[in-house]
GROMACS .gro file of C-alpha atoms in nm:
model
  146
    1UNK     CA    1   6.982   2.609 -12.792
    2UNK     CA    2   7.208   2.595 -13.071
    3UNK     CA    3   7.111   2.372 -13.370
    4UNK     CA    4   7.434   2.136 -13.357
    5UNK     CA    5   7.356   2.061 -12.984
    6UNK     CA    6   7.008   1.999 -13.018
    7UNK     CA    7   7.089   1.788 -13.244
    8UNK     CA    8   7.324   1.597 -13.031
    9UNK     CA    9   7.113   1.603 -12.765
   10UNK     CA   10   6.798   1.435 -13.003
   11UNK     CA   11   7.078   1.199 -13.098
   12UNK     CA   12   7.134   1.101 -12.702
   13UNK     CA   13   6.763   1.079 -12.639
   14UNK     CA   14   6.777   0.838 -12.906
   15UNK     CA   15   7.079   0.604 -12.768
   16UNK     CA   16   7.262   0.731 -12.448
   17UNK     CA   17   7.530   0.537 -12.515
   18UNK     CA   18   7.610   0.643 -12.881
   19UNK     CA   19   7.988   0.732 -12.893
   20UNK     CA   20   8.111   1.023 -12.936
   21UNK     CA   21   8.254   0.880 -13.284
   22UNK     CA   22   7.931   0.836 -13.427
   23UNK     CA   23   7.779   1.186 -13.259
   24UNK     CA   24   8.073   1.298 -13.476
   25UNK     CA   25   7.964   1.116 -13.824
   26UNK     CA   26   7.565   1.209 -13.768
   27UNK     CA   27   7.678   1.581 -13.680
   28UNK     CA   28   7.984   1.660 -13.900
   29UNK     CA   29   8.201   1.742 -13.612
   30UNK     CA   30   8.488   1.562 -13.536
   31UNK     CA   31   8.494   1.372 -13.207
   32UNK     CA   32   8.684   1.555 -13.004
   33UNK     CA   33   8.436   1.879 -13.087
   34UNK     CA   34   8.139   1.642 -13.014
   35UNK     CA   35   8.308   1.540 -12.676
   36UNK     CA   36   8.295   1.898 -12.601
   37UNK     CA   37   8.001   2.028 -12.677
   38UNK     CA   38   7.876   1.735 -12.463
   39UNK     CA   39   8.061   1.774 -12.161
   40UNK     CA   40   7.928   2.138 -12.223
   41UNK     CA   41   7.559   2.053 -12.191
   42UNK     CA   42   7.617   1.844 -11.912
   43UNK     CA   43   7.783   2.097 -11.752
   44UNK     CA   44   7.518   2.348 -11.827
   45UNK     CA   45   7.265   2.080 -11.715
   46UNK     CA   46   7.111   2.013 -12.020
   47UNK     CA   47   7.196   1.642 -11.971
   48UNK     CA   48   7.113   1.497 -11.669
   49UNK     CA   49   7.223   1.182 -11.685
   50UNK     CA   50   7.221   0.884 -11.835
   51UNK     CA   51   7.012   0.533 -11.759
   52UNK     CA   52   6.949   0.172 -11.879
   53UNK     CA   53   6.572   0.120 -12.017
   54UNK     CA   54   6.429  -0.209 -11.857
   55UNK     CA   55   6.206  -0.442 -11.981
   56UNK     CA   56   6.025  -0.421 -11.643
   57UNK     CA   57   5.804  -0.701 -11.719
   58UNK     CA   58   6.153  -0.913 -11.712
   59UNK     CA   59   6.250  -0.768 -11.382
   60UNK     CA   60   5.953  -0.878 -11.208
   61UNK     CA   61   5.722  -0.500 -11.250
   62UNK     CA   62   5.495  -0.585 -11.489
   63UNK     CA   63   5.180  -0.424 -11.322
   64UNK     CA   64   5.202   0.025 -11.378
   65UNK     CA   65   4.930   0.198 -11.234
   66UNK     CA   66   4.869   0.581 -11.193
   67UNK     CA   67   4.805   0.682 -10.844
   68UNK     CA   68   4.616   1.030 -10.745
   69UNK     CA   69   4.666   1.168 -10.386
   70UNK     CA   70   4.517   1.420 -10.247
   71UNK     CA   71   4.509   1.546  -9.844
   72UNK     CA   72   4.232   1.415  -9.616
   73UNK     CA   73   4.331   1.738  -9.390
   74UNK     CA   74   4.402   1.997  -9.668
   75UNK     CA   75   4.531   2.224  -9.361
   76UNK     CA   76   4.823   1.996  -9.303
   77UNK     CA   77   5.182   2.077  -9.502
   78UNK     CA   78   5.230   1.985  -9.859
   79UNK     CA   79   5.470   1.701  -9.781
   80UNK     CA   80   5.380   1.436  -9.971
   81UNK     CA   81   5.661   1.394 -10.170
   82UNK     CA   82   5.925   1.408  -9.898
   83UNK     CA   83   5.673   1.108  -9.677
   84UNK     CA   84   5.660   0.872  -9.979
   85UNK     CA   85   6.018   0.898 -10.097
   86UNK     CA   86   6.116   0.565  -9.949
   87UNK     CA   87   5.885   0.372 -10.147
   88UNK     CA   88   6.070   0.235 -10.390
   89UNK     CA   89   5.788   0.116 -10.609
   90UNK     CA   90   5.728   0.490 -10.692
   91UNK     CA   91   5.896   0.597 -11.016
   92UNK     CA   92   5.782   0.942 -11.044
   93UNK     CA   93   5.562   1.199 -10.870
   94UNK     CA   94   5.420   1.462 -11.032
   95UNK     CA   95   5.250   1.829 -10.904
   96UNK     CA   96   4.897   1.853 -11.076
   97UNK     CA   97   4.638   2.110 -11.108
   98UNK     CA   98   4.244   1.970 -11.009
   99UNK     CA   99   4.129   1.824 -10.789
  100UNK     CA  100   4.468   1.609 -10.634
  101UNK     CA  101   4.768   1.724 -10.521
  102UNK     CA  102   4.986   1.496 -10.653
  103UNK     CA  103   4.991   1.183 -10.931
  104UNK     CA  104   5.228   0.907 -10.868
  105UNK     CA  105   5.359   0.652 -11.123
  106UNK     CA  106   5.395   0.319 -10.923
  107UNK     CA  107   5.551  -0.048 -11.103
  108UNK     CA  108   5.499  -0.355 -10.898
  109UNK     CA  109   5.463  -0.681 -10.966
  110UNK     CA  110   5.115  -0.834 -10.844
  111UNK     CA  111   4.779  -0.666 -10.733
  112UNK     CA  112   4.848  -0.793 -10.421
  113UNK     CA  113   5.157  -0.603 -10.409
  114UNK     CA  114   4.965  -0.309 -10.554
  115UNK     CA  115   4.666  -0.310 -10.253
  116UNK     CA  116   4.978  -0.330 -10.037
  117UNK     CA  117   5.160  -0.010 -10.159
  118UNK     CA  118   4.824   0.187 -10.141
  119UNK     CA  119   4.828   0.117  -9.787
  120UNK     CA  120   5.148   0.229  -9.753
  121UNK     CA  121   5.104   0.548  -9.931
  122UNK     CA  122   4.821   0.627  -9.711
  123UNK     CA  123   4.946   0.591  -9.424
  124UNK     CA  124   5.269   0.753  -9.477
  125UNK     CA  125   5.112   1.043  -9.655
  126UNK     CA  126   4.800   1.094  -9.465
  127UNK     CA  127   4.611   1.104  -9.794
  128UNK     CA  128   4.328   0.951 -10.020
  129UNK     CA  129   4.419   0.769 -10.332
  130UNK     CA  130   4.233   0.729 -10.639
  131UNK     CA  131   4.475   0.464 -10.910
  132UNK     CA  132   4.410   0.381 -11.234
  133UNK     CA  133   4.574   0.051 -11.400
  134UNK     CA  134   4.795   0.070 -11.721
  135UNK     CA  135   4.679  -0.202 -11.938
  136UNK     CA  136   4.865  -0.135 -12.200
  137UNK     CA  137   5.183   0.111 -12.283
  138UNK     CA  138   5.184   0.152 -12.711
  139UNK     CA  139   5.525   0.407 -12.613
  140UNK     CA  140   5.653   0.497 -12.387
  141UNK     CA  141   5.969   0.730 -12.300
  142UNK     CA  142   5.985   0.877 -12.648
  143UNK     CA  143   6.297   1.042 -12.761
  144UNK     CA  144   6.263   1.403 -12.827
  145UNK     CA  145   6.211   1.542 -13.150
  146UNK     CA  146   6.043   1.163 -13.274
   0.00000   0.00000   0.00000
């Protein structure tokens, strides 16, 4: 990637919502260039999209624990992602290497609502869970580059 858009694109990992004014003062392009080269790497999918960062604690998800799932019958598909999809409470799943098949990253807002989910996950997965509790997050969704 070319220096000028990486840069805008460190810029945007920064603050989404910085305008394309101020892309143009941090970059030395003028605005209409910025808006360009911006529709460009969307285009291109560089970016994605763009999202508000909660303060989940304020919104009521102030418990994040890691979940590990593995299958109980390892001959069954490799579904798991498509059978939990519904749960809202998941906010990513990642493939791993070892021993599971897949780590989720669940927010909810009690342990009770946390025993809860687990159930839900293994029955609608078929699999066995293994979770480990956040206690604390010192970052979190860094911006590139920083």
């Amino acid at each position: 990637m070319e220096e000028t858009d990486a840069q805008i694109v460190r810029l945007l990992s920064v603050d989404g919502r910085m305008s394309f004014t101020d892309l143009g003062r941090a970059t030395g392009l003028s605005t209409s260039a910025v808006h360009q080269r911006v529709k460009r790497l969307e285009a291109r999918g560089v970016i994605t999209g763009y999202q508000a960062r909660l303060d989940n604690e304020a919104v009521g998800l102030s418990l994040t624990a890691f979940i590990s799932i593995r299958p109980i019958d390892p001959s069954q598909p490799d579904d798991s992602p498509e059978r939990l999809r519904h749960l809202d409470a998941i906010e990513s799943c990642y493939s791993v290497a070892g021993e599971e098949s897949y780590v989720l990253k669940v927010r909810v807002g009690t342990t009770s609502a946390l025993e809860t989910l687990l159930a839900e996950i293994r029955a609608a997965a078929n699999v066995s869970t293994r979770t480990t509790i956040v206690l604390s997050t010192p970052y979190e969704n860094r911006p590139i580059g920083g």
